[in-house]
Coordinates of C-alpha atoms in Angstrom, one line a residue:
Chain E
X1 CA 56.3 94.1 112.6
X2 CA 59.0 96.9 111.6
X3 CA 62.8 96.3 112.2
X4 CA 65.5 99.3 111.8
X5 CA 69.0 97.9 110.2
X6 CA 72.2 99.8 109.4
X7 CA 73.1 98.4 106.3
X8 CA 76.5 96.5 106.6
X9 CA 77.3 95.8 103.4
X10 CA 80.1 98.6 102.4
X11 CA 80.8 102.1 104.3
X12 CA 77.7 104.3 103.1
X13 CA 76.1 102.6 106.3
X14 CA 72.2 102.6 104.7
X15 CA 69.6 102.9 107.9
X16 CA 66.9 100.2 106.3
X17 CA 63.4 99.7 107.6
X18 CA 61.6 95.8 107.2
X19 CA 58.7 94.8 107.6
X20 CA 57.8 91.7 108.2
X21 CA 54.4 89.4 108.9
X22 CA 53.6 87.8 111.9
X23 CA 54.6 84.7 110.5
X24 CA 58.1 86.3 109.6
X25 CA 57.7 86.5 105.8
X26 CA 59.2 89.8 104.6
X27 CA 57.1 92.2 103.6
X28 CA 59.4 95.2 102.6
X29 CA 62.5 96.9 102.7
X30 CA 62.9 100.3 102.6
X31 CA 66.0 103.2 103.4
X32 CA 68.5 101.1 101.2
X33 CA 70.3 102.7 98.5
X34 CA 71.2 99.6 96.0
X35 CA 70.4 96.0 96.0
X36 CA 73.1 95.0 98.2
X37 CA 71.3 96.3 100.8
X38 CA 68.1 94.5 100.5
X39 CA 69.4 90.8 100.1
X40 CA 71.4 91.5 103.2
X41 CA 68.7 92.7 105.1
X42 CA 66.5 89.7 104.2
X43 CA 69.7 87.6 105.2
X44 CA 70.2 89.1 107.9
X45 CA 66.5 88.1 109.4
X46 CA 66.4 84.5 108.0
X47 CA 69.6 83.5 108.1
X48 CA 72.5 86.3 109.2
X49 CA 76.1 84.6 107.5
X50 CA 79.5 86.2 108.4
X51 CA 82.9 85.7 107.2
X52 CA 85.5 84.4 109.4
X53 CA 89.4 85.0 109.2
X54 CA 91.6 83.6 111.6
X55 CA 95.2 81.8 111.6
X56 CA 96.4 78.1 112.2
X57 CA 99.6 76.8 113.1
X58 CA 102.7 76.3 111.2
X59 CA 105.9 75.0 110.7
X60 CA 109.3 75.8 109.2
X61 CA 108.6 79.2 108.5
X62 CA 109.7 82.9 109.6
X63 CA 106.5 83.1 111.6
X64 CA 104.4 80.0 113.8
X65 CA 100.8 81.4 112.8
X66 CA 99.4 81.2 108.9
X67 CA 96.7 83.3 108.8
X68 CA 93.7 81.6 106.8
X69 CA 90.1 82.7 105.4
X70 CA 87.3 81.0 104.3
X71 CA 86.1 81.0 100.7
X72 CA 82.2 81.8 101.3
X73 CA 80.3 83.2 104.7
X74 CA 79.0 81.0 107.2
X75 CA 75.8 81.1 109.3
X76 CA 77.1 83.8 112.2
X77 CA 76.3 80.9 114.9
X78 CA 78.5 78.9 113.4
X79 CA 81.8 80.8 113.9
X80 CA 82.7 79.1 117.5
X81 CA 82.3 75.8 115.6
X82 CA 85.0 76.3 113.3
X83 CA 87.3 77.8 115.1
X84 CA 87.0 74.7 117.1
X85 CA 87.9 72.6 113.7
X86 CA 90.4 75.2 112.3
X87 CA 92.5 75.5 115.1
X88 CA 93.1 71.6 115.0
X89 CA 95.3 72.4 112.0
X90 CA 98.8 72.5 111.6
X91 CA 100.4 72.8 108.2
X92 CA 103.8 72.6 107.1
X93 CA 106.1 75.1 105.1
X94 CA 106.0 75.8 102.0
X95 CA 102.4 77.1 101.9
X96 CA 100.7 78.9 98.9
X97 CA 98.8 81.7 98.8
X98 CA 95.2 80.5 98.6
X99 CA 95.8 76.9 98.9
X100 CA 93.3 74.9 100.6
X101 CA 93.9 73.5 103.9
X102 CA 91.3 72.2 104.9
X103 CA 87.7 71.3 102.1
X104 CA 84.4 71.5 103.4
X105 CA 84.8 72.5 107.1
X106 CA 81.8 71.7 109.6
X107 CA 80.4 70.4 106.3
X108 CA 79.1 74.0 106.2
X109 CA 80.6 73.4 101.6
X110 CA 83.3 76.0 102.6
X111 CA 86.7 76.0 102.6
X112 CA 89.7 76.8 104.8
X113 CA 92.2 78.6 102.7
X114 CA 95.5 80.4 103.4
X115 CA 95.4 84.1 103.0
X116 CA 99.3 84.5 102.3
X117 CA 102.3 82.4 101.2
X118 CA 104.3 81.3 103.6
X119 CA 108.0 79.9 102.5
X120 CA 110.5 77.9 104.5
X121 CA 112.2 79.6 107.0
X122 CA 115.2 78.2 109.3
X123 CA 115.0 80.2 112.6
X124 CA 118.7 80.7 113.8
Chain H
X1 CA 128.8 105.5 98.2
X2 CA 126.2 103.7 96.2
X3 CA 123.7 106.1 94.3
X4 CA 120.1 105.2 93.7
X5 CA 117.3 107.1 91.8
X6 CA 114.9 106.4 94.6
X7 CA 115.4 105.0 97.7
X8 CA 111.7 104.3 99.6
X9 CA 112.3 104.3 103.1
X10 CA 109.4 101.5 104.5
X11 CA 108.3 97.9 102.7
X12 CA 104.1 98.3 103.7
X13 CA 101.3 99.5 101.9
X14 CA 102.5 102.8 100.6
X15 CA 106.2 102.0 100.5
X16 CA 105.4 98.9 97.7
X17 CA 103.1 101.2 96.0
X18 CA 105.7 104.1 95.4
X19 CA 108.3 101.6 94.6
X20 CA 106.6 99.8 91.5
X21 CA 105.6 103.1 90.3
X22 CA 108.6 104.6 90.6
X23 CA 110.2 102.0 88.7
X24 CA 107.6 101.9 85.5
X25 CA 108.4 105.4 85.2
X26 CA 111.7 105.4 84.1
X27 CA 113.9 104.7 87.1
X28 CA 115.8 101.6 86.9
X29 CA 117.6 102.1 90.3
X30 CA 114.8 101.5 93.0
X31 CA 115.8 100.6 96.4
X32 CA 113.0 99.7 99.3
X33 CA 114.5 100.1 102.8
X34 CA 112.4 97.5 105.2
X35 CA 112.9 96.9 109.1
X36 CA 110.9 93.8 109.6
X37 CA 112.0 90.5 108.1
X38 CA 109.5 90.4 105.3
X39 CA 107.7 93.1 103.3
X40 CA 104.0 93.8 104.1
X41 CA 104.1 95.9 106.4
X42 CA 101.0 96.6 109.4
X43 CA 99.0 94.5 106.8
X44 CA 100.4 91.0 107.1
X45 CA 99.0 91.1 111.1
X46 CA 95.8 92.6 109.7
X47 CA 93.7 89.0 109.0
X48 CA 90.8 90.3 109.2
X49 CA 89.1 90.8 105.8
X50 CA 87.4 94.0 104.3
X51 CA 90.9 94.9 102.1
X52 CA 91.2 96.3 98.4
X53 CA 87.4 97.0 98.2
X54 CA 88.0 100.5 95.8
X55 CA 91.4 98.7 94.2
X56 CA 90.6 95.3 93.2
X57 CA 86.6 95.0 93.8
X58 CA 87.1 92.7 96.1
X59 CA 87.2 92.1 99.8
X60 CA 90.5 90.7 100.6
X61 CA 92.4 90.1 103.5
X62 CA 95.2 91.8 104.6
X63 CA 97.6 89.9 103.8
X64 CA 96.0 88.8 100.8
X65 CA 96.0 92.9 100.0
X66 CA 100.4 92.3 100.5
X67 CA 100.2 89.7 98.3
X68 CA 98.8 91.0 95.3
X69 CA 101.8 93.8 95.8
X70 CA 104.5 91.2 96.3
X71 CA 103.7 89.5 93.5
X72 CA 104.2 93.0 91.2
X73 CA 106.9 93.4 93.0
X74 CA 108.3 90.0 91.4
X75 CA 108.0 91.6 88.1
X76 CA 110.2 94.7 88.4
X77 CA 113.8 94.6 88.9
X78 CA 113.4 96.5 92.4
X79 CA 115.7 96.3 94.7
X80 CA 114.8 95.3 98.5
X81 CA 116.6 94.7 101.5
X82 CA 114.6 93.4 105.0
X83 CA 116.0 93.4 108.6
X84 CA 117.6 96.8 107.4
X85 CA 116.8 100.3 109.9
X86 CA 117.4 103.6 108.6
X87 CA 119.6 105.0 111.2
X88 CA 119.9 108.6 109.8
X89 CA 118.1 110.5 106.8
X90 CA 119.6 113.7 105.7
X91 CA 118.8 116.9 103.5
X92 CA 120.7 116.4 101.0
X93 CA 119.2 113.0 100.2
X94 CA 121.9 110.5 102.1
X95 CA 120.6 107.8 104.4
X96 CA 122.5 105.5 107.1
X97 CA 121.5 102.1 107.3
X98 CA 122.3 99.2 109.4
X99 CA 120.9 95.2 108.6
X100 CA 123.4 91.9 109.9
X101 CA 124.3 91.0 106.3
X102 CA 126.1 94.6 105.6
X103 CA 126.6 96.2 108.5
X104 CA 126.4 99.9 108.6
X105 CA 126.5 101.4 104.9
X106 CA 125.3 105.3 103.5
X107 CA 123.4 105.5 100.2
X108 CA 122.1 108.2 97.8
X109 CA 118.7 109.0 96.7
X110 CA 118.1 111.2 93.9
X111 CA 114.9 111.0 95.3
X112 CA 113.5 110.1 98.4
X113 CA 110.2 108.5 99.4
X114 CA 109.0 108.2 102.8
X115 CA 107.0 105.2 103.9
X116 CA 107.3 104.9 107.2
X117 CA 103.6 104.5 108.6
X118 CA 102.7 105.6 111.9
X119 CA 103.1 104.1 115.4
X120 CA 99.8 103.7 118.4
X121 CA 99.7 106.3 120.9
X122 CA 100.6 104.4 124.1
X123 CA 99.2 104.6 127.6
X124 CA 101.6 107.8 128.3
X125 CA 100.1 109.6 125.5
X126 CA 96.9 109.7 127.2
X127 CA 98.0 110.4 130.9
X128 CA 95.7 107.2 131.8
X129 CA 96.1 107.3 135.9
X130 CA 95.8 104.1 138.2
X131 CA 98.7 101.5 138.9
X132 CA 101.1 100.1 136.4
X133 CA 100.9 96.7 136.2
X134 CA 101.8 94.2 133.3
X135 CA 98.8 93.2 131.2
X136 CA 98.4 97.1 129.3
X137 CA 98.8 96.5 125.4
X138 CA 98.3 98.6 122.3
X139 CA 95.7 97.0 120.4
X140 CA 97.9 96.7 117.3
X141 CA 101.1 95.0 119.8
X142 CA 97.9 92.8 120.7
X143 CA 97.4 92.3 117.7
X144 CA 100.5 91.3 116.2
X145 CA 100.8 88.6 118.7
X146 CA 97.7 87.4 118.7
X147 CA 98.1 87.0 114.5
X148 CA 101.5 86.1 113.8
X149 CA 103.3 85.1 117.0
X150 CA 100.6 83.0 118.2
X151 CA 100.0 84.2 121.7
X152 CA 97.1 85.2 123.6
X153 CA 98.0 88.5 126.1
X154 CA 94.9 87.7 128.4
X155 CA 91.6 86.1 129.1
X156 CA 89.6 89.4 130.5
X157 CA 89.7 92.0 128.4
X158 CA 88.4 95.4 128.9
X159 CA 89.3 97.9 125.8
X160 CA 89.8 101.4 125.7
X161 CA 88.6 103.5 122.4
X162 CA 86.0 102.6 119.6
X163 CA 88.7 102.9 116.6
X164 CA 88.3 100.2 114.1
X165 CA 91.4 98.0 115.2
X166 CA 90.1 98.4 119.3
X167 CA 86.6 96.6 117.5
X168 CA 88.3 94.0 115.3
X169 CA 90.4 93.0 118.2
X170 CA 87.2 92.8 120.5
X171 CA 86.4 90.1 118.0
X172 CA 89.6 88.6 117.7
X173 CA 90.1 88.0 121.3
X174 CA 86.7 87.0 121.5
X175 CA 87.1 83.9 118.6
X176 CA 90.0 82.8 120.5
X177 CA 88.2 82.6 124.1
X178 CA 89.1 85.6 126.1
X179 CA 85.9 87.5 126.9
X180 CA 86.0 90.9 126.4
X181 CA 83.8 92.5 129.4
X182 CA 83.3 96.4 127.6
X183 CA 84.4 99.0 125.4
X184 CA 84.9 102.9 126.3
X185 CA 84.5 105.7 124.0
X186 CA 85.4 109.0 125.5
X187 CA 83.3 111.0 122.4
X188 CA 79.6 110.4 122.4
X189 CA 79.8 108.6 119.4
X190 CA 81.8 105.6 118.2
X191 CA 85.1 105.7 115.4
X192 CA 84.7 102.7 113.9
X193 CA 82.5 102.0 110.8
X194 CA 78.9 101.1 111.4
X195 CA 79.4 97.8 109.9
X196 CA 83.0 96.9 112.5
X197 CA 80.1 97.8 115.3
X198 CA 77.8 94.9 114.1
X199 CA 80.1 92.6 113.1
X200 CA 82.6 92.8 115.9
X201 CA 80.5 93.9 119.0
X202 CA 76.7 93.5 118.8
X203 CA 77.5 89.8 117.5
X204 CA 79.3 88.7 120.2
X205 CA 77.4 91.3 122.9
X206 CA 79.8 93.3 123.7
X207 CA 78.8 96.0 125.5
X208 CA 79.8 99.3 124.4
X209 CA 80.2 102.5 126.7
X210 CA 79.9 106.4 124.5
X211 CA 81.0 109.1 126.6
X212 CA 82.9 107.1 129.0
X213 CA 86.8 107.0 129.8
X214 CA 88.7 105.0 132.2
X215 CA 89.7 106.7 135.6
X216 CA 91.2 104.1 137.3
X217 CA 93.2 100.9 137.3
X218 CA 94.1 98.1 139.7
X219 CA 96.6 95.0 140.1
X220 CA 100.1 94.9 141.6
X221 CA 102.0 92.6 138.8
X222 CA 99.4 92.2 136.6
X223 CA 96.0 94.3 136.3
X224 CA 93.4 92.7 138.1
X225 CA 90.7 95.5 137.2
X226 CA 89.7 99.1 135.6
X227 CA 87.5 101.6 136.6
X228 CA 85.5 103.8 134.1
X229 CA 83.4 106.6 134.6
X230 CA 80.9 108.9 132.5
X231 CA 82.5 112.2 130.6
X232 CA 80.5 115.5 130.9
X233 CA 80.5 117.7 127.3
X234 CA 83.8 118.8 128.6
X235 CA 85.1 115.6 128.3
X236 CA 86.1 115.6 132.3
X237 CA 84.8 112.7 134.7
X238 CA 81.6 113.0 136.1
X239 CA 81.8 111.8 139.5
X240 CA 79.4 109.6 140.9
X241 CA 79.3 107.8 137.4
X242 CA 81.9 105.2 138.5
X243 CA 81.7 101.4 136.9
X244 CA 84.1 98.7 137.6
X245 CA 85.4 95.6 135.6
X246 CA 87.4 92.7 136.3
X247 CA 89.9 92.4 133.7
X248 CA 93.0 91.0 133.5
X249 CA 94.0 92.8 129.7
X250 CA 93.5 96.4 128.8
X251 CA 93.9 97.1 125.2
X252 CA 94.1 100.4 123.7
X253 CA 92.9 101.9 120.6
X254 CA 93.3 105.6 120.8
X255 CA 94.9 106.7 117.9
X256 CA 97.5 106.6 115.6
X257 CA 101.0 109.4 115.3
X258 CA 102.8 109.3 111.9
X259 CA 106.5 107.7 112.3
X260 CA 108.4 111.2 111.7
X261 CA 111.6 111.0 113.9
X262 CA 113.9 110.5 110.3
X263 CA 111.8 113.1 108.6
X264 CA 112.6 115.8 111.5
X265 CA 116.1 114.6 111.1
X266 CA 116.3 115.6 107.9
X267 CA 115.0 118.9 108.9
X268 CA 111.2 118.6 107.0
X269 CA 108.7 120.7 108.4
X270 CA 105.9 118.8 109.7
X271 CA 102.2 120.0 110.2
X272 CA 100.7 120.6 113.2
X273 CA 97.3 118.9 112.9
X274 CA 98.6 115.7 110.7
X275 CA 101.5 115.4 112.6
X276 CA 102.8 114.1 109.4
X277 CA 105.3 116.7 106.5
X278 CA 104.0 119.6 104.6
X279 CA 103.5 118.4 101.2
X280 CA 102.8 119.7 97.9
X281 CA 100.1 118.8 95.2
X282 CA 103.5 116.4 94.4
X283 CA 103.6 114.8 97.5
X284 CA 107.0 116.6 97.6
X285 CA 107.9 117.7 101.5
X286 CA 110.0 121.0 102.6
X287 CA 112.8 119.3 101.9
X288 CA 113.3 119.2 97.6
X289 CA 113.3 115.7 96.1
X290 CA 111.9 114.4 99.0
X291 CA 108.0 112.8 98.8
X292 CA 106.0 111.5 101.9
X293 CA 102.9 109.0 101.7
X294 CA 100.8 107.0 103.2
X295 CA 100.1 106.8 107.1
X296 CA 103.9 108.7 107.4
X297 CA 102.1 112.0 106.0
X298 CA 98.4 111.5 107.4
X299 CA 96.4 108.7 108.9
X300 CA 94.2 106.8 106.9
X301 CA 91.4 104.3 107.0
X302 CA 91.2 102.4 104.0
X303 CA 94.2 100.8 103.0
X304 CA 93.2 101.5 99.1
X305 CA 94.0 105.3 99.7
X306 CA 97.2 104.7 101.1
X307 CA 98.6 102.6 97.6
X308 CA 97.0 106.0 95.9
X309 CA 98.9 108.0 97.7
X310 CA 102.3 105.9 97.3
X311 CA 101.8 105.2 93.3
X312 CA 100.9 109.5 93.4
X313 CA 104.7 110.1 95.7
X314 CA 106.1 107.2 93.4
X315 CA 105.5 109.1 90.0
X316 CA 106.6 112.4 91.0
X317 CA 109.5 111.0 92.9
X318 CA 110.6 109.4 89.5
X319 CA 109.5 112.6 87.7
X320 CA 111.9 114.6 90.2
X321 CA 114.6 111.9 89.4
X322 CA 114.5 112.1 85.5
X323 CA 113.6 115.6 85.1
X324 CA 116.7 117.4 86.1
X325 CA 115.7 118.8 89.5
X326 CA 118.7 121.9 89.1
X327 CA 116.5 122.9 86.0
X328 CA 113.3 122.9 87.7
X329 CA 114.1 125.0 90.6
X330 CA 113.9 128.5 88.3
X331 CA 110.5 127.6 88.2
X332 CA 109.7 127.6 91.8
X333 CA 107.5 130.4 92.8
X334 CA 105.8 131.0 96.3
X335 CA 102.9 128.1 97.2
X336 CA 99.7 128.5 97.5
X337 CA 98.6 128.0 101.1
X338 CA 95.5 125.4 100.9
X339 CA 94.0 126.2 104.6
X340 CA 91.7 124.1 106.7
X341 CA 89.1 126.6 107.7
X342 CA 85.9 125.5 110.5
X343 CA 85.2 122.5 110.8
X344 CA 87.9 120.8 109.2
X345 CA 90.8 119.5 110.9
X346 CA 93.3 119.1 107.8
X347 CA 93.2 118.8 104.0
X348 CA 96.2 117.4 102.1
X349 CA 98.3 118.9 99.9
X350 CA 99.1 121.8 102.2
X351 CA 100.3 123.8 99.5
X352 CA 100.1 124.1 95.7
X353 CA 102.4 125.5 93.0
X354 CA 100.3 127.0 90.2
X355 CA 103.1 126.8 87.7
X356 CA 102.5 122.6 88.4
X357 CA 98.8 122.5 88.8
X358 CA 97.8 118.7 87.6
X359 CA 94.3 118.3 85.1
X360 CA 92.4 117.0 88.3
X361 CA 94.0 118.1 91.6
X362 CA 92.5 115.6 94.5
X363 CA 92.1 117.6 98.0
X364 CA 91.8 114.7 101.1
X365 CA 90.4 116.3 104.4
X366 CA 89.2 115.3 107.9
X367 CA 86.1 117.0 109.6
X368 CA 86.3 117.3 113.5
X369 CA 82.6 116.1 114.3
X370 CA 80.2 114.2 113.0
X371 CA 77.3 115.7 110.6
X372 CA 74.4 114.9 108.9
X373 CA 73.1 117.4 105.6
X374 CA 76.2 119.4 105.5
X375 CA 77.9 121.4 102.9
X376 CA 81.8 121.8 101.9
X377 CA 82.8 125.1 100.9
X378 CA 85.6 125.8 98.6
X379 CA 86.7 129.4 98.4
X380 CA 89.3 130.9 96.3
X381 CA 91.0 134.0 97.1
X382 CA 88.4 134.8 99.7
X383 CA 85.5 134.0 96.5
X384 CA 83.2 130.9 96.7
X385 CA 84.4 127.9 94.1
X386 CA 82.3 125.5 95.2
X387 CA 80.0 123.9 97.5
X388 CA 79.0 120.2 97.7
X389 CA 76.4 118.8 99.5
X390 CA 77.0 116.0 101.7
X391 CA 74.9 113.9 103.2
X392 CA 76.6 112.3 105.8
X393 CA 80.4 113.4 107.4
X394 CA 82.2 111.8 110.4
X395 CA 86.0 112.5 111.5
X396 CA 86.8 108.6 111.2
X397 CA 85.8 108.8 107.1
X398 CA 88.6 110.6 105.4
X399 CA 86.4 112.5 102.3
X400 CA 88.0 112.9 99.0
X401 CA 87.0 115.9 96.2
X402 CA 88.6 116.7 93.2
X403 CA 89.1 119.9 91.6
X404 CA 89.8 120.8 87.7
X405 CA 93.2 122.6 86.4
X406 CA 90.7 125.6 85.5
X407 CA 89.1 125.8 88.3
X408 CA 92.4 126.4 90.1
X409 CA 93.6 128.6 87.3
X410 CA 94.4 132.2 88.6
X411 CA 94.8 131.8 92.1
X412 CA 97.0 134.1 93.7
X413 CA 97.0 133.4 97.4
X414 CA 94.3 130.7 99.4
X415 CA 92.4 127.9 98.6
X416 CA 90.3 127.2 101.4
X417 CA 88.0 124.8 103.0
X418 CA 85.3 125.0 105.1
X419 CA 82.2 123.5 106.4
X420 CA 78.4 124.4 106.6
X421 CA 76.3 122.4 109.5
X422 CA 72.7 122.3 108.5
X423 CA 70.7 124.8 110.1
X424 CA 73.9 126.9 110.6
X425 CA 73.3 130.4 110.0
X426 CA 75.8 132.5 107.9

C-alpha cells in the first residue's frame, strides 16, 4: 500500500511516498530530502504527535491569560484532553518564563510550561 | 528638547532588534518609543509555536521569541518608554510624543529608525457586500483576544483567506470549542505553509474552499450566516456556485498594509507595490538619517527576517549617528534603481549607492504566482549576472539571494530582476 505526505517538518514542504505492508509495517520512504523527513513520516503513520500551545488564567498581572507550551509533542488525539486539564489552571503573578505549571499532564511525561514571564501588575 | 542618537519608533520584533544593535555600535543614547503597555510587540499574542527556527535553532514560541530579546534588552543601557504614541514624526528628525506619565514632549533623533509593523486590511479594504452586523473580526483582533484578553468572539466560525494567521486561528478557535465550519481562498491555491495546512486544518477537518470568495452575509445585530461562491480565472463570482454557512463569527485574513501614516508625515516616499518607504542597501529611507525595517518597510513571514532586518537598520542607523552625516553627503551620487521586472512583485533595497556597496549585498523579493522549476534572472545594465535555479517559488515565501561587492562593481544604471517559468519560451 503507497501513501503520499507533504513533509511537515520545516518550510521546504518534501512530497514523501510510503510504502507500507498489509500488516502496516513500513516498507519505505521515498521524496524526502533529509532524515527529518523520514522519522516523521513513519510517525506520522504509527503514531502522529503534535505540539500544543495555548494559555491559562492568571492573576495580578497586566494581562488575565499566560500563554503556556508544552515541553515535548503529544499523540495529536490527545490535544482535546489537555486542553481539558490545562484550562483548569490558574496561576498567580509573578510567573517565570519557562516555569512549570503543571508536571506530567494526562500522564502523557509532559509538561505544562509558561512561554513568557509574567510580573505583577496592579490594574488601576 | 532632549537629543538622542537614535530614537526607534515601535517595541516588536524589529524595533528590539535595531535598538540593541544600535547601541553595541557606539550609541549610548538609544530610545525605543512603544504604544502598548509592554514590549513585544504582534509576538506576545502569537502563542502558537514555530518562532526563531533560522535565529536560535529552535522552535520557540512567540513570546518565547520576545523573551530572548527582552532579556538582551536587560543588558544594554537602552532607554524605553511604553504607553507612549508618536503623535508626529518630522524631516528633520523631531518626534511628538504623548504617554500619561509625561504628557506631550518633542525629542531628537540623530537617527531615526522606524519599527512600526503593519496593520490587517479590514472588511472595507476588500469591498466585502452583505449586511453589517457585529460578529466580523480581523483574525489578528481575534486573535489578540482570544490570547491575551481571554475572550472567545464566537462559537461558529467561518474564515475568510488561507494566510497563515486565518489557519492558526482555525486551530485556535477550534482547541477552545468554537467550530469552525470552512475556509475561503479567493486564489486557486492556499497562502499558508504546507505544514499550517496539516497541522491547523486537515487535523481538525476543516474544510478548505480554493477559488472561492464570500458574496454575501446575513444577521441583523449579529451575523447569523455567509454566503460563498466559486471565482472564475478572473477572480469574479460564478453564479450558480452559491454555498451557504451558518456562522455566527467571520474572521478575516486577507492581508497585511505596512503602518506608514508617521512615515508619510515626515514626507518619505513610499513604494507602490510594498506599500512600505524606498530604502537603500542601508535601510536608509528618502528622508537622510532615517532607516525603516521590518513589517513597516515590507511584509514578512518569518519573524527571523524581521530581527535581520532591524539589527541591518540598527547598524547603519548608528553608523549614520557616529559618522558625521554633513561629511557624508559630498559622497552622495545618484542610486541605482534595483527594478522588479516579470514575475516579481518587489525586491528590497529599492536602490543602491555604488560609492557604499557592502562585501555581500542581500536582495529580498516576492514572486506573484506560484512556480515549480523556475529560474531567477539577474541582469546588470541590461547584461545577464546571474541565474539561479529554483525549484520551488510561491508569493507567500519571501526568497533571499545574495550578491558579492564585485559582482555589483561597475554598474552604472539597473540591477534588475526577473523570472523564467519552466517551459517559458524567451
Amino acid at each position: 500500500m503507497k501513501t503520499e505526505m507533504i513533509c511537515i517538518v520545516c518550510p521546504m514542504s518534501c512530497h514523501m511516498e510510503i510504502e507500507q505492508a498489509e500488516d502496516g509495517t513500513i516498507l519505505s520512504v521515498i521524496g524526502n530530502s533529509c532524515n527529518r523527513g523520514d522519522s516523521y513520516a513513519r510517525k506520522e503513520l504509527t503514531m502522529p504527535m503534535r505540539m500544543l500551545t495555548t494559555t491559562v488564567a492568571i492573576e495580578g498581572s497586566l494581562h488575565r491569560r499566560l500563554p503556556v507550551i508544552l515541553t515535548g509533542e503529544i499523540p495529536k488525539e490527545k490535544q482535546e484532553e489537555v486542553m481539558k486539564e490545562i484550562s483548569k489552571i490558574c496561576v498567580k503573578a509573578p510567573v517565570l518564563y519557562q516555569q512549570i505549571l503543571k508536571q506530567d499532564i494526562c500522564d502523557l511525561g509532559v509538561a505544562v510550561m509558561a512561554s513568557r514571564s509574567m510580573d505583577c501588575y496592579e490594574n488601576e | 528638547m532632549q537629543e538622542y542618537d537614535v530614537i526607534i519608533i515601535g517595541g516588536g520584533s524589529a524595533g528590539l532588534a535595531a535598538a540593541i544593535e544600535a547601541y553595541k555600535n557606539g550609541c549610548e543614547k538609544v530610545l525605543i518609543l512603544e504604544r502598548e503597555k509592554e514590549l513585544g510587540g504582534i509576538l506576545l499574542q502569537c502563542i502558537h509555536n514555530g518562532f526563531g527556527l533560522h535565529l536560535f535553532h529552535e522552535e520557540l514560541a512567540g513570546p518565547s521569541y520576545a523573551e530572548r530579546y527582552l532579556m538582551l534588552l536587560k543588558e544594554t543601557k537602552i532607554e524605553t518608554k511604553t504607553d507612549t504614541m508618536v503623535i508626529h514624526l518630522s524631516k528633520d528628525k523631531i518626534l511628538e510624543y504623548v504617554n500619561p506619565k509625561e504628557g506631550y514632549v518633542k525629542v531628537k533623533g540623530k537617527a531615526i529608525v522606524l519599527a512600526m509593523g503593519c496593520r490587517e486590511r479590514t472588511r472595507g479594504a476588500i469591498s466585502l457586500p452583505g449586511s453589517r452586523p457585529s460578529g466580523i473580526w480581523t483574525a489578528g483582533t481575534a486573535q489578540r483576544y482570544l490570547n491575551m484578553e481571554g475572550y472567545m468572539v464566537g462559537k461558529r466560525v467561518f474564515i475568510l483567506g488561507s494566510g497563515d494567521i486565518g489557519l492558526i486561528m482555525a486551530r485556535r478557535m477550534t482547541l477552545e470549542g468554537a467550530t469552525v465550519v470552512g475556509v475561503a481562498e479567493i486564489m486557486p491555491y492556499s497562502n499558508g505553509l504546507p505544514r499550517n495546512m496539516k497541522q491547523c486544518l486537515e487535523d481538525f477537518h476543516i474544510p478548505l474552499y480554493l477559488s472561492h470568495t464570500i458574496t454575501n452575509l446575513y444577521g441583523k445585530d449579529r451575523l447569523s450566516g455567509v454566503q460563498i461562491s466559486q471565482v472564475d480565472e478572473r477572480l469574479q463570482a460564478i453564479k450558480g456556485t452559491e454555498k451557504e454557512f451558518d456562522a455566527d463569527t467571520l474572521l478575516l485574513s486577507v492581508g497585511l498594509i505596512p503602518e506608514n501614516a508617521l512615515s508619510l508625515e515626515a514626507g518619505i516616499l513610499l513604494n507602490n507595490r510594498t506599500k512600505g518607504p524606498l530604502v537603500t542597501q542601508s535601510y536608509e529611507t528618502t528622508v537622510p538619517g532615517i532607516f525603516a525595517c521590518g513589517n513597516v518597510l515590507h511584509v514578512h513571514d518569518l519573524v527571523d527576517f524581521v530581527s535581520e532586518e532591524g539589527k541591518k537598520a540598527g547598524y547603519f542607523a548608528a553608523k549614520y549617528c557616529i559618522d558625521n552625516p554633513d561629511l557624508m553627503e559630498e559622497t552622495i551620487q545618484e542610486p541605482i534603481t534595483v527594478e522588479a521586472a516579470k514575475g516579481i512583485i518587489y525586491v528590497i533595497p529599492n536602490q543602491l549607492y555604488v560609492n557604499k556597496l557592502l562585501e555581500k549585498q542581500d536582495f529580498l523579493f516576492r514572486v506573484n504566482t506560484p512556480l515549480q522549476e523556475a529560474t531567477i534572472i539577474i541582469e546588470k545594465d541590461g547584461m545577464l549576472l546571474k541565474t539561479i535555479q529554483k525549484k520551488h517559488l510561491a508569493p507567500s515565501e519571501m526568497e533571499k539571494v545574495t550578491l558579492k561587492k564585485e559582482e555589483l562593481e561597475g554598474i552604472r544604471g539597473r540591477l534588475s530582476f526577473r523570472i523564467f517559468a519552466k517551459g517559458e519560451t524567451v
